Amino acid sequence: MERFTHHTVLITGGTTGIGYATARRLLDEGAHVVITGRDEHRLAKASAELAAGERLLAVRADVADLADLDSLASRVGSWRGGLDAVFANAGTGVFKPGAEITEAEFDQSTAVNFKGVFFTVQKALPLLRDGGAIVLNASWTLHRGLPVASVYSATKAAVHNLARTLGSDLAPRRIRVNSVSPGFIDTEMYRGATADAEADARNAAQVPLGTIGRAADVAAAVAFLASADAAYITGQDLVIDGGLTGSFPNP
Ligand SMILES: NC(=O)c1ccc[n+]([C@@H]2O[C@H](COP(=O)([O-])OP(=O)(O)OC[C@H]3O[C@@H](n4cnc5c(N)ncnc54)[C@H](OP(=O)(O)O)[C@@H]3O)[C@@H](O)[C@H]2O)c1
């Protein structure tokens, strides 16, 4: 049975990686899906590959730009009239020691990962039906100290905290809010942060299940949290990391 038939879901950052895989998954389960990104060419490529016809809308919008989020909400409202779920997925990462992070990198990280997630939710709320679902993309790094990820991890801790507090805030409307915390997942962001050829083997050695994860692994968890199967779950963080954060580090 298709869990998302007649449902409309907004996914920010749907051109590649986890957002794209989630779009694929929800389309396969019958949803109408809106994907966003900053680049028209990448949006066009993703749309062509997803090949979902009238069940897909691609909108150029930078989540750090409130005017873009306003026009996104307006486009979504005109397209489908409302939303059943939101996946605030768009994110960015600066991976270097704290001593080297510049003010501009700090501002960009917080603008996309924290401010962007907060206002994605706020601007979508008038469209979101009572009883709908919100999933925020956090990260395993909010659970364990990764030396090169101080600012990134702090933004992701904020993201999970938003899930908790907005879960209470929106409970009177029965809107559930949860976060997901992916581990090492093979995407453009992961490839950008893993400079050397041995990184995969080194990272996989830290994962009890022994491999780097796939974007589709996270998409399945997002689909669960966005669906009626998770009807009694709110304010939680679901970690999808092959056991990385729950285990003793390998030497
Ligand atoms: N991969 C991992 O190992 C991992 C682990 C934990 C958490 N995460 C989180 O997963 C999320 C998705 O990342 P990914 O790994 O799937 O990487 P990705 O393939 O690089 O995807 C990032 C997506 O976000 C979009 N994006 C970036 N900045 C944006 C902005 N300001 N406004 C709108 N869209 C924006 C990108 O599209 P454009 O560039 O076209 O705008 C792209 O669609 C991020 O929040 C990341 O922190 C990833």
CSV table of C-alpha atoms and ligand atoms in Angstrom, one decimal:
chain,number,residue,atom,x,y,z
A,1,MET,CA,0.0,0.0,0.0
A,2,GLU,CA,1.3,3.5,-0.8
A,3,ARG,CA,1.6,5.5,2.4
A,4,PHE,CA,1.7,9.0,0.7
A,5,THR,CA,-1.0,8.9,-1.9
A,6,HIS,CA,-2.7,12.3,-2.1
A,7,HIS,CA,0.0,13.7,0.2
A,8,THR,CA,2.2,16.7,-0.6
A,9,VAL,CA,5.7,16.9,0.9
A,10,LEU,CA,8.2,19.7,0.7
A,11,ILE,CA,11.9,18.7,0.7
A,12,THR,CA,14.5,21.4,0.9
A,13,GLY,CA,17.8,20.5,-0.9
A,14,GLY,CA,16.3,17.9,-3.1
A,15,THR,CA,18.8,18.1,-6.0
A,16,THR,CA,21.3,15.5,-4.7
A,17,GLY,CA,22.1,13.2,-1.8
A,18,ILE,CA,19.6,12.5,1.0
A,19,GLY,CA,17.0,15.0,-0.2
A,20,TYR,CA,17.0,13.5,-3.7
A,21,ALA,CA,16.8,10.0,-2.4
A,22,THR,CA,13.9,11.0,-0.1
A,23,ALA,CA,12.1,12.6,-3.1
A,24,ARG,CA,12.6,9.3,-5.0
A,25,ARG,CA,11.3,7.3,-2.1
A,26,LEU,CA,8.2,9.4,-1.4
A,27,LEU,CA,7.4,9.6,-5.2
A,28,ASP,CA,7.6,5.8,-5.3
A,29,GLU,CA,5.1,5.8,-2.3
A,30,GLY,CA,2.6,7.9,-4.2
A,31,ALA,CA,3.4,11.5,-2.9
A,32,HIS,CA,3.4,14.8,-4.7
A,33,VAL,CA,6.8,16.3,-3.9
A,34,VAL,CA,8.4,19.7,-4.0
A,35,ILE,CA,12.2,19.8,-4.2
A,36,THR,CA,14.3,22.9,-3.8
A,37,GLY,CA,17.9,24.0,-4.3
A,38,ARG,CA,19.9,27.1,-5.2
A,39,ASP,CA,20.8,26.1,-8.7
A,40,GLU,CA,18.4,26.0,-11.7
A,41,HIS,CA,20.6,23.5,-13.6
A,42,ARG,CA,20.8,21.1,-10.8
A,43,LEU,CA,17.1,21.4,-10.2
A,44,ALA,CA,16.4,20.7,-13.9
A,45,LYS,CA,18.7,17.6,-13.8
A,46,ALA,CA,17.1,16.2,-10.7
A,47,SER,CA,13.6,16.8,-12.1
A,48,ALA,CA,14.5,15.0,-15.3
A,49,GLU,CA,16.0,12.1,-13.4
A,50,LEU,CA,13.0,11.8,-11.0
A,51,ALA,CA,10.7,11.9,-14.0
A,52,ALA,CA,7.6,12.2,-12.0
A,53,GLY,CA,5.6,14.5,-14.3
A,54,GLU,CA,2.9,16.5,-12.5
A,55,ARG,CA,3.7,14.9,-9.1
A,56,LEU,CA,6.9,16.9,-8.9
A,57,LEU,CA,7.5,20.6,-8.5
A,58,ALA,CA,11.1,22.0,-8.5
A,59,VAL,CA,11.6,25.5,-7.0
A,60,ARG,CA,14.8,27.5,-6.8
A,61,ALA,CA,15.1,28.8,-3.3
A,62,ASP,CA,18.0,29.4,-0.9
A,63,VAL,CA,16.9,28.4,2.6
A,64,ALA,CA,19.1,31.2,4.1
A,65,ASP,CA,17.0,33.8,2.2
A,66,LEU,CA,13.7,34.6,3.8
A,67,ALA,CA,12.3,36.2,0.6
A,68,ASP,CA,13.1,32.9,-1.2
A,69,LEU,CA,11.2,31.0,1.5
A,70,ASP,CA,8.2,33.3,1.2
A,71,SER,CA,8.0,32.8,-2.6
A,72,LEU,CA,8.5,29.1,-2.1
A,73,ALA,CA,5.5,28.9,0.2
A,74,SER,CA,3.5,30.9,-2.3
A,75,ARG,CA,4.5,28.5,-5.1
A,76,VAL,CA,3.6,25.5,-3.0
A,77,GLY,CA,0.3,27.0,-2.0
A,78,SER,CA,-0.7,27.7,-5.6
A,79,TRP,CA,0.4,24.2,-6.7
A,80,ARG,CA,-1.3,22.0,-4.2
A,81,GLY,CA,-3.1,24.3,-1.6
A,82,GLY,CA,-1.2,22.9,1.3
A,83,LEU,CA,1.3,20.4,2.7
A,84,ASP,CA,1.1,17.1,4.6
A,85,ALA,CA,4.8,17.0,5.5
A,86,VAL,CA,8.1,18.9,5.4
A,87,PHE,CA,11.6,17.6,5.3
A,88,ALA,CA,14.0,20.4,6.2
A,89,ASN,CA,17.0,18.8,4.7
A,90,ALA,CA,19.2,21.5,3.1
A,91,GLY,CA,22.5,21.9,4.9
A,92,THR,CA,26.1,22.8,4.4
A,93,GLY,CA,29.3,21.9,6.2
A,94,VAL,CA,32.7,23.4,7.0
A,95,PHE,CA,35.0,20.6,8.1
A,96,LYS,CA,38.2,22.0,9.6
A,97,PRO,CA,39.7,22.6,13.1
A,98,GLY,CA,37.9,25.3,15.1
A,99,ALA,CA,41.0,27.5,15.1
A,100,GLU,CA,40.8,27.9,11.3
A,101,ILE,CA,37.1,28.6,10.9
A,102,THR,CA,36.4,32.1,9.7
A,103,GLU,CA,33.5,34.4,10.6
A,104,ALA,CA,32.1,34.1,7.1
A,105,GLU,CA,32.1,30.3,7.4
A,106,PHE,CA,30.5,30.5,10.8
A,107,ASP,CA,27.8,32.9,9.5
A,108,GLN,CA,27.1,30.7,6.4
A,109,SER,CA,26.9,27.5,8.4
A,110,THR,CA,24.4,29.0,10.9
A,111,ALA,CA,22.5,30.8,8.2
A,112,VAL,CA,21.8,27.6,6.2
A,113,ASN,CA,21.7,24.9,8.9
A,114,PHE,CA,20.0,26.7,11.8
A,115,LYS,CA,18.3,29.9,10.6
A,116,GLY,CA,17.4,28.1,7.3
A,117,VAL,CA,15.8,25.2,9.0
A,118,PHE,CA,13.9,27.3,11.5
A,119,PHE,CA,12.4,29.6,8.9
A,120,THR,CA,11.7,26.7,6.5
A,121,VAL,CA,9.4,25.4,9.2
A,122,GLN,CA,8.0,28.7,10.1
A,123,LYS,CA,7.1,29.7,6.5
A,124,ALA,CA,5.6,26.3,5.8
A,125,LEU,CA,3.4,26.2,8.9
A,126,PRO,CA,0.5,28.1,7.4
A,127,LEU,CA,0.4,25.5,4.6
A,128,LEU,CA,0.9,22.4,6.8
A,129,ARG,CA,-2.3,20.6,7.7
A,130,ASP,CA,-3.1,19.8,11.3
A,131,GLY,CA,-1.8,16.3,12.0
A,132,GLY,CA,1.0,16.7,9.5
A,133,ALA,CA,4.7,15.9,10.1
A,134,ILE,CA,8.0,17.7,10.1
A,135,VAL,CA,11.4,16.0,9.8
A,136,LEU,CA,14.6,17.9,10.3
A,137,ASN,CA,18.0,16.7,9.0
A,138,ALA,CA,20.5,16.8,11.9
A,139,SER,CA,23.6,14.7,12.0
A,140,TRP,CA,25.4,12.0,14.0
A,141,THR,CA,28.0,14.7,15.0
A,142,LEU,CA,25.5,16.1,17.5
A,143,HIS,CA,26.0,12.9,19.5
A,144,ARG,CA,29.8,12.5,19.3
A,145,GLY,CA,32.7,14.9,19.1
A,146,LEU,CA,34.2,15.1,15.6
A,147,PRO,CA,37.3,17.3,15.9
A,148,VAL,CA,36.8,19.0,12.5
A,149,ALA,CA,33.1,19.7,13.0
A,150,SER,CA,32.7,22.2,15.8
A,151,VAL,CA,30.4,24.7,14.1
A,152,TYR,CA,28.7,22.2,12.0
A,153,SER,CA,27.9,19.9,15.0
A,154,ALA,CA,26.6,22.9,17.0
A,155,THR,CA,24.2,23.8,14.2
A,156,LYS,CA,23.0,20.2,14.1
A,157,ALA,CA,22.5,20.1,17.9
A,158,ALA,CA,20.4,23.2,17.5
A,159,VAL,CA,18.4,21.4,14.7
A,160,HIS,CA,17.6,18.5,17.0
A,161,ASN,CA,16.7,20.9,19.8
A,162,LEU,CA,14.3,22.6,17.4
A,163,ALA,CA,12.7,19.2,16.8
A,164,ARG,CA,12.2,18.7,20.5
A,165,THR,CA,10.8,22.2,21.3
A,166,LEU,CA,8.8,22.6,18.1
A,167,GLY,CA,7.4,19.1,18.8
A,168,SER,CA,5.9,20.6,22.0
A,169,ASP,CA,5.0,23.9,20.4
A,170,LEU,CA,3.1,22.3,17.6
A,171,ALA,CA,1.5,19.4,19.5
A,172,PRO,CA,-1.8,21.3,19.9
A,173,ARG,CA,-2.1,21.1,16.1
A,174,ARG,CA,-1.0,17.4,16.3
A,175,ILE,CA,1.9,18.2,14.1
A,176,ARG,CA,4.8,15.9,14.9
A,177,VAL,CA,8.4,17.1,14.7
A,178,ASN,CA,11.4,14.8,14.7
A,179,SER,CA,14.9,14.9,13.5
A,180,VAL,CA,17.1,12.3,11.8
A,181,SER,CA,20.8,12.0,12.4
A,182,PRO,CA,22.6,10.3,9.5
A,183,GLY,CA,26.0,8.8,10.0
A,184,PHE,CA,28.6,8.5,7.2
A,185,ILE,CA,26.4,8.6,4.1
A,186,ASP,CA,27.8,8.6,0.6
A,187,THR,CA,26.7,11.9,-0.9
A,188,GLU,CA,28.3,15.0,-2.4
A,189,MET,CA,28.7,16.5,1.0
A,190,TYR,CA,30.4,13.4,2.4
A,191,ARG,CA,32.7,13.2,-0.7
A,192,GLY,CA,33.6,16.9,-0.2
A,193,ALA,CA,34.6,16.2,3.4
A,194,THR,CA,36.6,13.1,2.8
A,195,ALA,CA,39.7,14.2,1.0
A,196,ASP,CA,41.9,11.1,0.8
A,197,ALA,CA,41.3,7.7,-0.9
A,198,GLU,CA,41.6,5.8,2.4
A,199,ALA,CA,38.8,7.7,4.1
A,200,ASP,CA,36.1,5.3,3.3
A,201,ALA,CA,37.9,2.3,4.7
A,202,ARG,CA,38.9,4.4,7.8
A,203,ASN,CA,35.3,5.6,8.4
A,204,ALA,CA,33.8,2.2,7.7
A,205,ALA,CA,36.1,0.7,10.3
A,206,GLN,CA,34.3,2.9,12.9
A,207,VAL,CA,30.9,1.6,11.9
A,208,PRO,CA,29.8,-1.7,13.5
A,209,LEU,CA,27.8,-2.6,10.4
A,210,GLY,CA,31.0,-2.2,8.5
A,211,THR,CA,30.0,0.1,5.6
A,212,ILE,CA,29.3,3.7,4.7
A,213,GLY,CA,25.5,4.3,4.5
A,214,ARG,CA,23.5,5.1,1.4
A,215,ALA,CA,21.2,8.1,1.0
A,216,ALA,CA,18.4,5.6,0.5
A,217,ASP,CA,19.0,4.3,4.0
A,218,VAL,CA,18.2,7.8,5.4
A,219,ALA,CA,15.3,8.3,3.0
A,220,ALA,CA,13.6,5.2,4.4
A,221,ALA,CA,13.8,6.6,8.0
A,222,VAL,CA,12.5,10.0,6.8
A,223,ALA,CA,9.6,8.3,5.1
A,224,PHE,CA,8.8,6.4,8.3
A,225,LEU,CA,8.8,9.6,10.4
A,226,ALA,CA,6.7,11.5,7.9
A,227,SER,CA,4.2,8.7,7.7
A,228,ALA,CA,1.2,7.6,9.8
A,229,ASP,CA,3.4,4.7,11.0
A,230,ALA,CA,5.1,7.2,13.3
A,231,ALA,CA,1.8,8.7,14.5
A,232,TYR,CA,2.9,8.5,18.2
A,233,ILE,CA,6.5,9.7,17.8
A,234,THR,CA,7.4,13.4,18.2
A,235,GLY,CA,10.4,15.4,19.5
A,236,GLN,CA,12.8,12.5,18.9
A,237,ASP,CA,16.0,12.0,17.0
A,238,LEU,CA,16.3,8.9,14.8
A,239,VAL,CA,20.0,7.9,14.3
A,240,ILE,CA,20.8,6.2,11.0
A,241,ASP,CA,24.5,5.4,11.3
A,242,GLY,CA,25.1,1.6,11.2
A,243,GLY,CA,25.9,1.8,14.9
A,244,LEU,CA,28.6,4.5,14.8
A,245,THR,CA,27.4,6.6,17.7
A,246,GLY,CA,26.4,3.8,19.9
A,247,SER,CA,29.6,1.9,19.9
A,248,PHE,CA,33.1,2.1,21.4
A,249,PRO,CA,35.5,3.6,18.8
A,250,ASN,CA,37.8,1.2,17.1
A,251,PRO,CA,41.5,1.9,17.5
B,1,LIG,N1,26.2,12.8,3.9
B,1,LIG,C1,26.4,12.7,5.2
B,1,LIG,O1,27.3,11.9,5.6
B,1,LIG,C2,25.5,13.4,6.2
B,1,LIG,C3,25.6,13.1,7.6
B,1,LIG,C4,24.9,13.8,8.5
B,1,LIG,C5,24.0,14.8,8.1
B,1,LIG,N2,23.9,15.1,6.8
B,1,LIG,C6,23.0,16.2,6.4
B,1,LIG,O2,22.2,15.8,5.3
B,1,LIG,C7,21.7,16.9,4.6
B,1,LIG,C8,21.8,16.7,3.1
B,1,LIG,O3,23.2,16.6,2.8
B,1,LIG,P1,23.7,15.5,1.8
B,1,LIG,O4,24.7,14.7,2.5
B,1,LIG,O5,22.6,14.8,1.1
B,1,LIG,O6,24.6,16.4,0.8
B,1,LIG,P2,24.4,16.9,-0.7
B,1,LIG,O7,24.2,15.8,-1.7
B,1,LIG,O8,25.5,17.9,-0.9
B,1,LIG,O9,23.0,17.7,-0.7
B,1,LIG,C9,22.8,18.9,-0.1
B,1,LIG,C10,21.5,19.5,-0.7
B,1,LIG,O10,21.2,20.7,-0.1
B,1,LIG,C11,21.1,21.7,-1.1
B,1,LIG,N3,21.5,23.0,-0.5
B,1,LIG,C12,22.7,23.3,0.1
B,1,LIG,N4,22.6,24.6,0.5
B,1,LIG,C13,21.4,25.0,0.3
B,1,LIG,C14,20.7,26.3,0.5
B,1,LIG,N5,21.3,27.3,1.2
B,1,LIG,N6,19.4,26.4,0.2
B,1,LIG,C15,18.8,25.4,-0.5
B,1,LIG,N7,19.3,24.2,-0.7
B,1,LIG,C16,20.6,24.1,-0.4
B,1,LIG,C17,21.9,21.3,-2.3
B,1,LIG,O11,21.5,21.8,-3.5
B,1,LIG,P3,22.2,23.0,-4.3
B,1,LIG,O12,23.7,22.9,-4.0
B,1,LIG,O13,21.8,22.8,-5.7
B,1,LIG,O14,21.6,24.2,-3.7
B,1,LIG,C18,21.6,19.8,-2.2
B,1,LIG,O15,20.4,19.5,-2.8
B,1,LIG,C19,22.5,18.1,5.2
B,1,LIG,O16,21.7,18.8,6.1
B,1,LIG,C20,23.7,17.4,5.9
B,1,LIG,O17,24.2,18.2,7.0
B,1,LIG,C21,24.7,14.5,5.8
